[in-house]
Amino acid sequence: MTSPGGKRLKKENFVEDIGNGKDHQLRVWCDGCYDLCHYGHANSLRQAKNMGDYLVVGVHSDEAITKNKGPPVFNEQERYRMVRAIKWVDEVVEGAPYVTEMELLDKKECDFVVHGDDITLTEDGTDTYHIVKAAGRYKECKRTQGISTTELVGRMLLMTKSHHQRDDEAPPAKQNVEDISSDSNAKKPLTVVSRFLATSQRIIQFSSGVEPKPGERIVYVAGAFDLFHVGHVAFLEMAVKEGDYVIVGLHPDNVVNRYKNKNYPIMNLHERTLSVLACRYVSEVVMDAPYHVTAELMDHFKVDVVLHGMQTAVAPNEDGSDPYTEPKRRGKFKLIDSGSEITTDTIVRRIIDHRLQYHSRNAQKENKEIRIGDMIAKMTSVDGTVDLTQAVNLKKPDENQSV
């Protein structure tokens, strides 16, 4: 059996409609802010898609996010475009309500909601999924450890390299830390940067596993692709128009730091790999790709064209030579205009320019997480399990009374 898009549907995901004898395609709903849309978001959407056949994703507006958790880094149009670029997403609903509503679920013919095994709350402490939980239309997936929008903001605010280097290689930038978090009692994520632990299984889950077919035009692009953002998406949208199979070469962390300096890359190589693999325009990723595009690389992957974006300057090799000498010699190099002026530096500047706002947002989230932790401790059964499919409410007693 196949969907209208030609995808083969899972037999176990069909439910017979007794009334008309037709099969039912399982439609799954996810929603969220998807700010600084990263591989943790993508992994939750991958898991959600695996629970059904068609994935609808609601993305909250700037107004709703600002009201409930503070200003987003990306505006809503940027976030809509980012989510549409994730390969497991079939449909995006713009301006989805912050509290998931049954009416919208029914309108989109979604059978259930999927969310990570953490808790999201409104500004007044109400569980954003309390309505669908009460209706029995809520399921959980595993949250990806070691990554969150808050954590990424913390990395940029701290200005350290500890997310991609050993502790003894990258002491904190003391003045930056003191400026941003002078409170001696401050906790994660303001003063601690976690590390993502890569596994081969996760990379396999994100990989398409599809090899180029004979006669397909192979496109090669290379770079840091740090904090994978809407500028990258715009570039890759143009790249896929130049061929049939897009290969992205990702430079190693030390090389990125050489030509970007400061605390770049914000995300380490494995994090960047997952972020790029989640993009629907990417066919394959080369990890630890050489900065200099070599003849061996072009021959091995049978590259037809090498692309570079006009918005990004080309830093020379360490010896001062042009890293694109070989593709230019072969007449296989092309500069393309993505039409987007957004770069990784743009995002970092947004964070730094509004650091007091993000400092406050992160601190508020930390306080809320402490309260959630206390509530979960009370909800934990004697065998150590806790059922988060039940609604959580952090409102104070007087807040729950009608006025």
mmCIF file of C-alpha atoms in Angstrom:
data_model
loop_
_atom_site.group_PDB
_atom_site.id
_atom_site.type_symbol
_atom_site.label_atom_id
_atom_site.label_comp_id
_atom_site.label_asym_id
_atom_site.label_seq_id
_atom_site.Cartn_x
_atom_site.Cartn_y
_atom_site.Cartn_z
ATOM 1 C CA MET A 1 0.000 0.000 0.000
ATOM 2 C CA THR A 2 1.216 3.493 -0.796
ATOM 3 C CA SER A 3 0.435 7.035 0.254
ATOM 4 C CA PRO A 4 -0.586 9.732 -2.256
ATOM 5 C CA GLY A 5 3.090 10.753 -2.326
ATOM 6 C CA GLY A 6 4.135 7.253 -3.344
ATOM 7 C CA LYS A 7 5.612 6.246 0.018
ATOM 8 C CA ARG A 8 5.038 2.658 0.986
ATOM 9 C CA LEU A 9 2.951 2.642 4.134
ATOM 10 C CA LYS A 10 3.596 0.382 7.073
ATOM 11 C CA LYS A 11 1.064 -2.393 7.348
ATOM 12 C CA GLU A 12 0.936 -2.057 11.140
ATOM 13 C CA ASN A 13 -0.043 1.598 10.773
ATOM 14 C CA PHE A 14 -3.343 0.819 9.081
ATOM 15 C CA VAL A 15 -6.611 0.584 10.922
ATOM 16 C CA GLU A 16 -9.612 -0.773 9.105
ATOM 17 C CA ASP A 17 -12.581 1.551 8.885
ATOM 18 C CA ILE A 18 -15.489 -0.794 9.624
ATOM 19 C CA GLY A 19 -17.998 1.646 8.193
ATOM 20 C CA ASN A 20 -16.623 1.859 4.660
ATOM 21 C CA GLY A 21 -14.008 -0.857 4.524
ATOM 22 C CA LYS A 22 -11.242 1.628 3.758
ATOM 23 C CA ASP A 23 -7.810 1.732 5.321
ATOM 24 C CA HIS A 24 -6.754 4.631 7.512
ATOM 25 C CA GLN A 25 -3.398 6.342 7.207
ATOM 26 C CA LEU A 26 -1.962 7.260 10.603
ATOM 27 C CA ARG A 27 -1.386 10.995 10.770
ATOM 28 C CA VAL A 28 0.871 12.307 13.538
ATOM 29 C CA TRP A 29 0.971 15.815 15.013
ATOM 30 C CA CYS A 30 3.995 17.516 16.572
ATOM 31 C CA ASP A 31 4.326 21.139 17.588
ATOM 32 C CA GLY A 32 6.865 23.462 19.118
ATOM 33 C CA CYS A 33 8.953 26.605 18.798
ATOM 34 C CA TYR A 34 11.734 24.963 16.746
ATOM 35 C CA ASP A 35 14.006 27.899 17.506
ATOM 36 C CA LEU A 36 17.641 27.421 16.481
ATOM 37 C CA CYS A 37 16.204 24.301 14.863
ATOM 38 C CA HIS A 38 18.795 21.610 15.615
ATOM 39 C CA TYR A 39 19.318 17.863 15.369
ATOM 40 C CA GLY A 40 17.475 17.329 18.661
ATOM 41 C CA HIS A 41 14.343 18.748 17.052
ATOM 42 C CA ALA A 42 14.990 16.660 13.955
ATOM 43 C CA ASN A 43 15.431 13.501 16.004
ATOM 44 C CA SER A 44 12.104 13.996 17.758
ATOM 45 C CA LEU A 45 10.409 14.491 14.388
ATOM 46 C CA ARG A 46 12.133 11.383 13.037
ATOM 47 C CA GLN A 47 10.791 9.346 15.936
ATOM 48 C CA ALA A 48 7.328 10.835 15.508
ATOM 49 C CA LYS A 49 7.287 10.009 11.798
ATOM 50 C CA ASN A 50 8.207 6.419 12.610
ATOM 51 C CA MET A 51 5.054 6.160 14.734
ATOM 52 C CA GLY A 52 2.837 6.872 11.743
ATOM 53 C CA ASP A 53 2.742 7.614 8.055
ATOM 54 C CA TYR A 54 2.202 11.352 7.658
ATOM 55 C CA LEU A 55 3.736 13.996 9.924
ATOM 56 C CA VAL A 56 2.114 17.392 10.474
ATOM 57 C CA VAL A 57 4.204 19.913 12.425
ATOM 58 C CA GLY A 58 2.753 23.016 14.046
ATOM 59 C CA VAL A 59 5.157 25.897 14.610
ATOM 60 C CA HIS A 60 4.352 28.596 17.177
ATOM 61 C CA SER A 61 4.324 32.286 16.295
ATOM 62 C CA ASP A 62 6.835 34.830 17.606
ATOM 63 C CA GLU A 63 4.116 36.383 19.750
ATOM 64 C CA ALA A 64 3.196 33.084 21.441
ATOM 65 C CA ILE A 65 6.826 32.180 22.145
ATOM 66 C CA THR A 66 7.700 35.608 23.525
ATOM 67 C CA LYS A 67 4.697 35.499 25.835
ATOM 68 C CA ASN A 68 5.405 32.022 27.201
ATOM 69 C CA LYS A 69 9.189 31.655 27.255
ATOM 70 C CA GLY A 70 10.898 34.786 25.959
ATOM 71 C CA PRO A 71 11.978 36.095 22.544
ATOM 72 C CA PRO A 72 13.017 33.532 19.920
ATOM 73 C CA VAL A 73 16.362 33.805 18.127
ATOM 74 C CA PHE A 74 14.812 33.063 14.712
ATOM 75 C CA ASN A 75 11.678 34.863 13.591
ATOM 76 C CA GLU A 76 8.615 32.819 12.643
ATOM 77 C CA GLN A 77 9.191 32.930 8.887
ATOM 78 C CA GLU A 78 12.736 31.621 9.376
ATOM 79 C CA ARG A 79 11.475 28.874 11.695
ATOM 80 C CA TYR A 80 8.710 27.819 9.283
ATOM 81 C CA ARG A 81 11.274 27.444 6.509
ATOM 82 C CA MET A 82 13.673 25.498 8.713
ATOM 83 C CA VAL A 83 11.039 22.955 9.750
ATOM 84 C CA ARG A 84 9.889 22.481 6.148
ATOM 85 C CA ALA A 85 13.486 21.556 5.262
ATOM 86 C CA ILE A 86 13.533 18.589 7.688
ATOM 87 C CA LYS A 87 13.151 15.441 5.629
ATOM 88 C CA TRP A 88 10.681 13.676 7.920
ATOM 89 C CA VAL A 89 8.162 16.538 7.828
ATOM 90 C CA ASP A 90 5.222 16.250 5.433
ATOM 91 C CA GLU A 91 3.308 19.424 6.313
ATOM 92 C CA VAL A 92 3.843 22.573 8.381
ATOM 93 C CA VAL A 93 1.077 24.509 10.136
ATOM 94 C CA GLU A 94 2.109 28.116 10.728
ATOM 95 C CA GLY A 95 1.178 29.925 13.929
ATOM 96 C CA ALA A 96 0.030 26.811 15.783
ATOM 97 C CA PRO A 97 -1.424 27.530 19.266
ATOM 98 C CA TYR A 98 0.973 27.185 22.199
ATOM 99 C CA VAL A 99 -1.485 24.877 23.982
ATOM 100 C CA THR A 100 -2.323 22.003 21.644
ATOM 101 C CA GLU A 101 -6.016 22.019 20.775
ATOM 102 C CA MET A 102 -8.280 19.109 19.887
ATOM 103 C CA GLU A 103 -10.054 21.169 17.234
ATOM 104 C CA LEU A 104 -6.831 21.678 15.264
ATOM 105 C CA LEU A 105 -5.905 18.017 15.619
ATOM 106 C CA ASP A 106 -9.285 17.019 14.216
ATOM 107 C CA LYS A 107 -9.118 19.610 11.446
ATOM 108 C CA LYS A 108 -5.792 18.163 10.316
ATOM 109 C CA GLU A 109 -7.142 14.613 10.813
ATOM 110 C CA CYS A 110 -4.270 13.735 13.140
ATOM 111 C CA ASP A 111 -4.697 10.636 15.286
ATOM 112 C CA PHE A 112 -2.376 11.649 18.111
ATOM 113 C CA VAL A 113 0.320 14.042 19.304
ATOM 114 C CA VAL A 114 3.974 13.108 19.851
ATOM 115 C CA HIS A 115 6.291 15.044 22.147
ATOM 116 C CA GLY A 116 9.592 14.330 23.889
ATOM 117 C CA ASP A 117 9.729 12.873 27.384
ATOM 118 C CA ASP A 118 10.096 16.289 28.997
ATOM 119 C CA ILE A 119 7.490 18.812 30.087
ATOM 120 C CA THR A 120 6.564 22.084 28.398
ATOM 121 C CA LEU A 121 4.534 24.707 30.217
ATOM 122 C CA THR A 122 2.791 27.977 29.479
ATOM 123 C CA GLU A 123 3.819 31.179 31.218
ATOM 124 C CA ASP A 124 1.430 30.422 34.111
ATOM 125 C CA GLY A 125 2.662 26.848 34.598
ATOM 126 C CA THR A 126 -0.010 24.933 32.658
ATOM 127 C CA ASP A 127 1.009 21.781 30.789
ATOM 128 C CA THR A 128 0.754 22.670 27.091
ATOM 129 C CA TYR A 129 -0.475 19.151 26.321
ATOM 130 C CA HIS A 130 -3.042 18.806 29.122
ATOM 131 C CA ILE A 131 -5.996 18.763 26.690
ATOM 132 C CA VAL A 132 -4.693 15.985 24.419
ATOM 133 C CA LYS A 133 -3.381 14.023 27.407
ATOM 134 C CA ALA A 134 -6.855 14.051 28.953
ATOM 135 C CA ALA A 135 -8.271 12.827 25.636
ATOM 136 C CA GLY A 136 -5.796 9.933 25.435
ATOM 137 C CA ARG A 137 -4.249 11.253 22.217
ATOM 138 C CA TYR A 138 -0.705 11.830 23.445
ATOM 139 C CA LYS A 139 2.446 9.743 22.949
ATOM 140 C CA GLU A 140 6.059 10.275 23.928
ATOM 141 C CA CYS A 141 9.364 9.913 22.160
ATOM 142 C CA LYS A 142 12.854 10.055 23.617
ATOM 143 C CA ARG A 143 14.399 13.476 24.049
ATOM 144 C CA THR A 144 17.901 13.820 22.571
ATOM 145 C CA GLN A 145 20.334 14.327 25.419
ATOM 146 C CA GLY A 146 23.036 16.989 25.304
ATOM 147 C CA ILE A 147 21.280 19.463 23.039
ATOM 148 C CA SER A 148 18.622 22.161 23.358
ATOM 149 C CA THR A 149 18.073 25.691 22.102
ATOM 150 C CA THR A 150 18.828 26.941 25.610
ATOM 151 C CA GLU A 151 22.080 24.984 25.685
ATOM 152 C CA LEU A 152 23.183 26.359 22.298
ATOM 153 C CA VAL A 153 22.446 29.899 23.464
ATOM 154 C CA GLY A 154 24.575 29.132 26.533
ATOM 155 C CA ARG A 155 27.495 28.089 24.327
ATOM 156 C CA MET A 156 27.360 31.360 22.435
ATOM 157 C CA LEU A 157 27.054 33.424 25.593
ATOM 158 C CA LEU A 158 29.952 31.670 27.315
ATOM 159 C CA MET A 159 32.315 32.036 24.349
ATOM 160 C CA THR A 160 34.286 28.875 25.157
ATOM 161 C CA LYS A 161 35.479 26.003 22.975
ATOM 162 C CA SER A 162 34.667 23.210 25.418
ATOM 163 C CA HIS A 163 31.859 21.848 23.235
ATOM 164 C CA HIS A 164 34.407 20.678 20.634
ATOM 165 C CA GLN A 165 37.679 20.464 22.576
ATOM 166 C CA ARG A 166 38.999 18.725 25.650
ATOM 167 C CA ASP A 167 38.771 20.692 28.885
ATOM 168 C CA ASP A 168 42.541 21.082 29.096
ATOM 169 C CA GLU A 169 42.613 22.617 25.601
ATOM 170 C CA ALA A 170 39.967 25.274 26.083
ATOM 171 C CA PRO A 171 39.855 27.263 29.331
ATOM 172 C CA PRO A 172 36.779 29.497 29.627
ATOM 173 C CA ALA A 173 36.930 33.035 28.327
ATOM 174 C CA LYS A 174 36.935 34.444 31.856
ATOM 175 C CA GLN A 175 35.779 37.968 31.145
ATOM 176 C CA ASN A 176 32.868 36.808 28.996
ATOM 177 C CA VAL A 177 31.734 34.358 31.646
ATOM 178 C CA GLU A 178 31.927 37.012 34.359
ATOM 179 C CA ASP A 179 30.005 39.524 32.235
ATOM 180 C CA ILE A 180 27.235 37.084 31.411
ATOM 181 C CA SER A 181 26.898 35.173 34.646
ATOM 182 C CA SER A 182 28.271 37.014 37.668
ATOM 183 C CA ASP A 183 25.965 35.148 40.063
ATOM 184 C CA SER A 184 28.079 32.665 42.022
ATOM 185 C CA ASN A 185 25.025 30.415 42.341
ATOM 186 C CA ALA A 186 24.340 30.266 38.609
ATOM 187 C CA LYS A 187 23.799 26.812 37.167
ATOM 188 C CA LYS A 188 23.535 25.094 33.808
ATOM 189 C CA PRO A 189 23.030 26.180 31.076
ATOM 190 C CA LEU A 190 24.560 29.562 31.896
ATOM 191 C CA THR A 191 27.872 28.299 33.235
ATOM 192 C CA VAL A 192 28.078 24.719 32.001
ATOM 193 C CA VAL A 193 28.264 23.428 28.438
ATOM 194 C CA SER A 194 27.304 19.802 27.920
ATOM 195 C CA ARG A 195 28.814 17.535 25.292
ATOM 196 C CA PHE A 196 26.870 15.505 22.783
ATOM 197 C CA LEU A 197 28.030 11.879 22.688
ATOM 198 C CA ALA A 198 27.906 10.665 19.098
ATOM 199 C CA THR A 199 27.014 7.090 18.197
ATOM 200 C CA SER A 200 27.140 5.261 14.873
ATOM 201 C CA GLN A 201 23.533 4.195 15.381
ATOM 202 C CA ARG A 202 22.303 7.802 15.466
ATOM 203 C CA ILE A 203 24.157 8.647 12.257
ATOM 204 C CA ILE A 204 22.654 5.566 10.583
ATOM 205 C CA GLN A 205 19.171 6.644 11.701
ATOM 206 C CA PHE A 206 19.671 10.048 10.085
ATOM 207 C CA SER A 207 21.303 8.764 6.883
ATOM 208 C CA SER A 208 19.249 8.081 3.780
ATOM 209 C CA GLY A 209 21.414 5.120 2.768
ATOM 210 C CA VAL A 210 20.723 5.961 -0.880
ATOM 211 C CA GLU A 211 23.621 5.918 -3.345
ATOM 212 C CA PRO A 212 23.678 7.946 -6.557
ATOM 213 C CA LYS A 213 22.200 6.236 -9.593
ATOM 214 C CA PRO A 214 24.124 5.921 -12.858
ATOM 215 C CA GLY A 215 23.893 9.139 -14.837
ATOM 216 C CA GLU A 216 22.865 11.335 -11.902
ATOM 217 C CA ARG A 217 24.644 14.679 -11.638
ATOM 218 C CA ILE A 218 26.732 14.865 -8.452
ATOM 219 C CA VAL A 219 26.959 18.178 -6.605
ATOM 220 C CA TYR A 220 29.607 18.782 -3.945
ATOM 221 C CA VAL A 221 29.568 21.590 -1.394
ATOM 222 C CA ALA A 222 31.813 22.013 1.625
ATOM 223 C CA GLY A 223 31.962 24.136 4.731
ATOM 224 C CA ALA A 224 31.348 24.312 8.474
ATOM 225 C CA PHE A 225 27.519 24.380 8.321
ATOM 226 C CA ASP A 226 27.651 25.454 11.949
ATOM 227 C CA LEU A 227 24.388 26.143 13.814
ATOM 228 C CA PHE A 228 22.566 24.830 10.749
ATOM 229 C CA HIS A 229 20.250 27.698 9.850
ATOM 230 C CA VAL A 230 17.949 29.178 7.251
ATOM 231 C CA GLY A 231 20.895 30.583 5.279
ATOM 232 C CA HIS A 232 22.219 27.046 4.858
ATOM 233 C CA VAL A 233 18.768 25.849 3.828
ATOM 234 C CA ALA A 234 18.515 28.586 1.191
ATOM 235 C CA PHE A 235 21.950 27.628 -0.157
ATOM 236 C CA LEU A 236 21.113 23.916 -0.299
ATOM 237 C CA GLU A 237 17.792 24.652 -1.998
ATOM 238 C CA MET A 238 19.816 26.269 -4.778
ATOM 239 C CA ALA A 239 22.427 23.501 -4.742
ATOM 240 C CA VAL A 240 19.878 20.756 -5.369
ATOM 241 C CA LYS A 241 18.779 22.631 -8.505
ATOM 242 C CA GLU A 242 22.304 22.133 -9.891
ATOM 243 C CA GLY A 243 22.136 18.351 -9.830
ATOM 244 C CA ASP A 244 20.497 15.169 -8.582
ATOM 245 C CA TYR A 245 22.660 14.100 -5.643
ATOM 246 C CA VAL A 246 24.052 16.639 -3.159
ATOM 247 C CA ILE A 247 27.104 15.704 -1.095
ATOM 248 C CA VAL A 248 28.074 18.003 1.784
ATOM 249 C CA GLY A 249 31.660 17.951 2.999
ATOM 250 C CA LEU A 250 32.000 19.004 6.643
ATOM 251 C CA HIS A 251 35.329 20.400 7.779
ATOM 252 C CA PRO A 252 36.785 19.109 11.078
ATOM 253 C CA ASP A 253 36.469 21.286 14.190
ATOM 254 C CA ASN A 254 40.116 22.390 14.277
ATOM 255 C CA VAL A 255 39.993 23.471 10.632
ATOM 256 C CA VAL A 256 36.789 25.447 11.180
ATOM 257 C CA ASN A 257 38.395 27.143 14.176
ATOM 258 C CA ARG A 258 41.415 28.054 12.030
ATOM 259 C CA TYR A 259 39.420 29.985 9.459
ATOM 260 C CA LYS A 260 36.570 31.183 11.704
ATOM 261 C CA ASN A 261 38.557 31.801 14.930
ATOM 262 C CA LYS A 262 36.845 32.771 18.228
ATOM 263 C CA ASN A 263 34.950 29.823 19.731
ATOM 264 C CA TYR A 264 33.798 28.392 16.408
ATOM 265 C CA PRO A 265 32.426 25.929 15.609
ATOM 266 C CA ILE A 266 29.547 26.292 18.080
ATOM 267 C CA MET A 267 28.516 22.717 17.247
ATOM 268 C CA ASN A 268 31.068 19.924 17.013
ATOM 269 C CA LEU A 269 31.558 17.775 13.922
ATOM 270 C CA HIS A 270 29.127 15.017 14.895
ATOM 271 C CA GLU A 271 26.436 17.535 15.822
ATOM 272 C CA ARG A 272 26.906 19.321 12.518
ATOM 273 C CA THR A 273 26.739 15.997 10.693
ATOM 274 C CA LEU A 274 23.335 15.141 12.136
ATOM 275 C CA SER A 275 22.017 18.648 11.480
ATOM 276 C CA VAL A 276 22.975 18.469 7.808
ATOM 277 C CA LEU A 277 21.804 14.863 7.343
ATOM 278 C CA ALA A 278 18.336 15.877 8.573
ATOM 279 C CA CYS A 279 17.950 18.297 5.648
ATOM 280 C CA ARG A 280 15.790 16.983 2.809
ATOM 281 C CA TYR A 281 18.093 18.508 0.161
ATOM 282 C CA VAL A 282 21.162 16.535 1.276
ATOM 283 C CA SER A 283 21.949 13.053 -0.035
ATOM 284 C CA GLU A 284 25.244 12.328 1.715
ATOM 285 C CA VAL A 285 27.722 13.871 4.155
ATOM 286 C CA VAL A 286 31.510 13.538 4.155
ATOM 287 C CA MET A 287 32.842 13.924 7.688
ATOM 288 C CA ASP A 288 36.315 15.422 8.197
ATOM 289 C CA ALA A 289 36.310 16.628 4.601
ATOM 290 C CA PRO A 290 39.578 18.224 3.482
ATOM 291 C CA TYR A 291 39.501 22.002 3.301
ATOM 292 C CA HIS A 292 41.301 21.813 -0.036
ATOM 293 C CA VAL A 293 38.985 20.155 -2.595
ATOM 294 C CA THR A 294 41.334 17.557 -3.997
ATOM 295 C CA ALA A 295 41.439 15.635 -7.255
ATOM 296 C CA GLU A 296 41.137 12.413 -5.229
ATOM 297 C CA LEU A 297 37.905 13.606 -3.621
ATOM 298 C CA MET A 298 36.383 14.681 -6.927
ATOM 299 C CA ASP A 299 37.322 11.422 -8.623
ATOM 300 C CA HIS A 300 36.151 9.239 -5.743
ATOM 301 C CA PHE A 301 32.687 10.802 -5.594
ATOM 302 C CA LYS A 302 32.521 11.450 -9.363
ATOM 303 C CA VAL A 303 31.746 15.107 -8.694
ATOM 304 C CA ASP A 304 30.233 17.035 -11.611
ATOM 305 C CA VAL A 305 30.181 20.466 -9.994
ATOM 306 C CA VAL A 306 31.550 22.101 -6.846
ATOM 307 C CA LEU A 307 29.499 24.972 -5.447
ATOM 308 C CA HIS A 308 30.240 27.821 -3.063
ATOM 309 C CA GLY A 309 27.881 30.513 -1.800
ATOM 310 C CA MET A 310 28.420 34.146 -2.719
ATOM 311 C CA GLN A 311 27.553 35.178 0.830
ATOM 312 C CA THR A 312 30.551 33.371 2.355
ATOM 313 C CA ALA A 313 34.140 34.478 1.777
ATOM 314 C CA VAL A 314 36.623 31.812 0.709
ATOM 315 C CA ALA A 315 39.466 31.615 3.229
ATOM 316 C CA PRO A 316 42.787 30.469 1.712
ATOM 317 C CA ASN A 317 44.564 27.247 2.583
ATOM 318 C CA GLU A 318 47.239 27.456 5.265
ATOM 319 C CA ASP A 319 49.853 27.936 2.528
ATOM 320 C CA GLY A 320 47.834 30.791 1.038
ATOM 321 C CA SER A 321 46.550 28.854 -1.984
ATOM 322 C CA ASP A 322 42.964 28.667 -3.240
ATOM 323 C CA PRO A 323 41.093 25.622 -1.821
ATOM 324 C CA TYR A 324 39.079 25.439 -5.057
ATOM 325 C CA THR A 325 42.054 25.292 -7.426
ATOM 326 C CA GLU A 326 41.276 21.751 -8.664
ATOM 327 C CA PRO A 327 37.552 22.159 -9.464
ATOM 328 C CA LYS A 328 38.345 25.503 -11.137
ATOM 329 C CA ARG A 329 41.056 23.823 -13.225
ATOM 330 C CA ARG A 330 38.489 21.249 -14.364
ATOM 331 C CA GLY A 331 35.871 23.880 -15.125
ATOM 332 C CA LYS A 332 33.613 22.411 -12.439
ATOM 333 C CA PHE A 333 33.362 25.271 -9.963
ATOM 334 C CA LYS A 334 30.401 27.610 -9.606
ATOM 335 C CA LEU A 335 29.451 30.434 -7.246
ATOM 336 C CA ILE A 336 25.729 30.546 -6.436
ATOM 337 C CA ASP A 337 23.580 33.178 -4.775
ATOM 338 C CA SER A 338 21.356 31.727 -2.053
ATOM 339 C CA GLY A 339 19.389 34.948 -1.741
ATOM 340 C CA SER A 340 19.860 34.878 2.036
ATOM 341 C CA GLU A 341 22.139 37.163 4.017
ATOM 342 C CA ILE A 342 21.899 35.062 7.182
ATOM 343 C CA THR A 343 25.152 33.463 8.343
ATOM 344 C CA THR A 344 26.294 31.790 11.539
ATOM 345 C CA ASP A 345 27.841 35.124 12.550
ATOM 346 C CA THR A 346 24.424 36.758 12.111
ATOM 347 C CA ILE A 347 22.905 34.374 14.647
ATOM 348 C CA VAL A 348 25.712 34.824 17.162
ATOM 349 C CA ARG A 349 25.358 38.598 16.854
ATOM 350 C CA ARG A 350 21.626 38.301 17.566
ATOM 351 C CA ILE A 351 22.433 36.413 20.764
ATOM 352 C CA ILE A 352 25.183 38.769 21.891
ATOM 353 C CA ASP A 353 23.160 41.904 21.082
ATOM 354 C CA HIS A 354 20.273 40.639 23.205
ATOM 355 C CA ARG A 355 22.268 38.684 25.746
ATOM 356 C CA LEU A 356 20.512 40.158 28.780
ATOM 357 C CA GLN A 357 17.164 38.996 27.402
ATOM 358 C CA TYR A 358 18.492 35.497 26.720
ATOM 359 C CA HIS A 359 20.266 35.416 30.082
ATOM 360 C CA SER A 360 16.913 36.167 31.720
ATOM 361 C CA ARG A 361 15.115 33.600 29.529
ATOM 362 C CA ASN A 362 17.600 30.867 30.387
ATOM 363 C CA ALA A 363 17.420 31.685 34.095
ATOM 364 C CA GLN A 364 13.620 31.544 34.049
ATOM 365 C CA LYS A 365 13.738 28.191 32.278
ATOM 366 C CA GLU A 366 16.175 26.870 34.869
ATOM 367 C CA ASN A 367 13.888 27.901 37.732
ATOM 368 C CA LYS A 368 10.928 26.281 35.996
ATOM 369 C CA GLU A 369 12.925 23.072 35.464
ATOM 370 C CA ILE A 370 13.756 22.963 39.189
ATOM 371 C CA ARG A 371 10.057 23.198 40.026
ATOM 372 C CA ILE A 372 9.275 20.495 37.462
ATOM 373 C CA GLY A 373 11.937 18.279 38.992
ATOM 374 C CA ASP A 374 10.384 18.677 42.431
ATOM 375 C CA MET A 375 6.947 17.803 41.053
ATOM 376 C CA ILE A 376 8.253 14.758 39.178
ATOM 377 C CA ALA A 377 9.897 13.546 42.375
ATOM 378 C CA LYS A 378 6.491 13.649 44.041
ATOM 379 C CA MET A 379 4.885 11.847 41.071
ATOM 380 C CA THR A 380 7.475 9.049 41.030
ATOM 381 C CA SER A 381 6.112 5.660 42.060
ATOM 382 C CA VAL A 382 7.812 3.247 44.449
ATOM 383 C CA ASP A 383 9.343 1.343 41.515
ATOM 384 C CA GLY A 384 11.004 4.531 40.280
ATOM 385 C CA THR A 385 8.747 5.142 37.264
ATOM 386 C CA VAL A 386 6.820 8.308 36.478
ATOM 387 C CA ASP A 387 3.963 8.708 34.010
ATOM 388 C CA LEU A 388 4.440 11.962 32.109
ATOM 389 C CA THR A 389 1.514 11.206 29.813
ATOM 390 C CA GLN A 390 -0.598 12.733 32.593
ATOM 391 C CA ALA A 391 -0.935 16.517 32.645
ATOM 392 C CA VAL A 392 1.390 18.510 34.885
ATOM 393 C CA ASN A 393 0.355 21.801 36.455
ATOM 394 C CA LEU A 394 2.771 24.152 38.199
ATOM 395 C CA LYS A 395 0.197 26.811 38.952
ATOM 396 C CA LYS A 396 0.000 27.910 42.547
ATOM 397 C CA PRO A 397 -3.301 26.966 44.246
ATOM 398 C CA ASP A 398 -4.677 30.499 44.115
ATOM 399 C CA GLU A 399 -3.859 30.684 40.384
ATOM 400 C CA ASN A 400 -6.120 27.712 39.701
ATOM 401 C CA GLN A 401 -9.162 29.414 41.235
ATOM 402 C CA SER A 402 -11.448 31.343 38.962
ATOM 403 C CA VAL A 403 -11.800 35.062 39.600
#
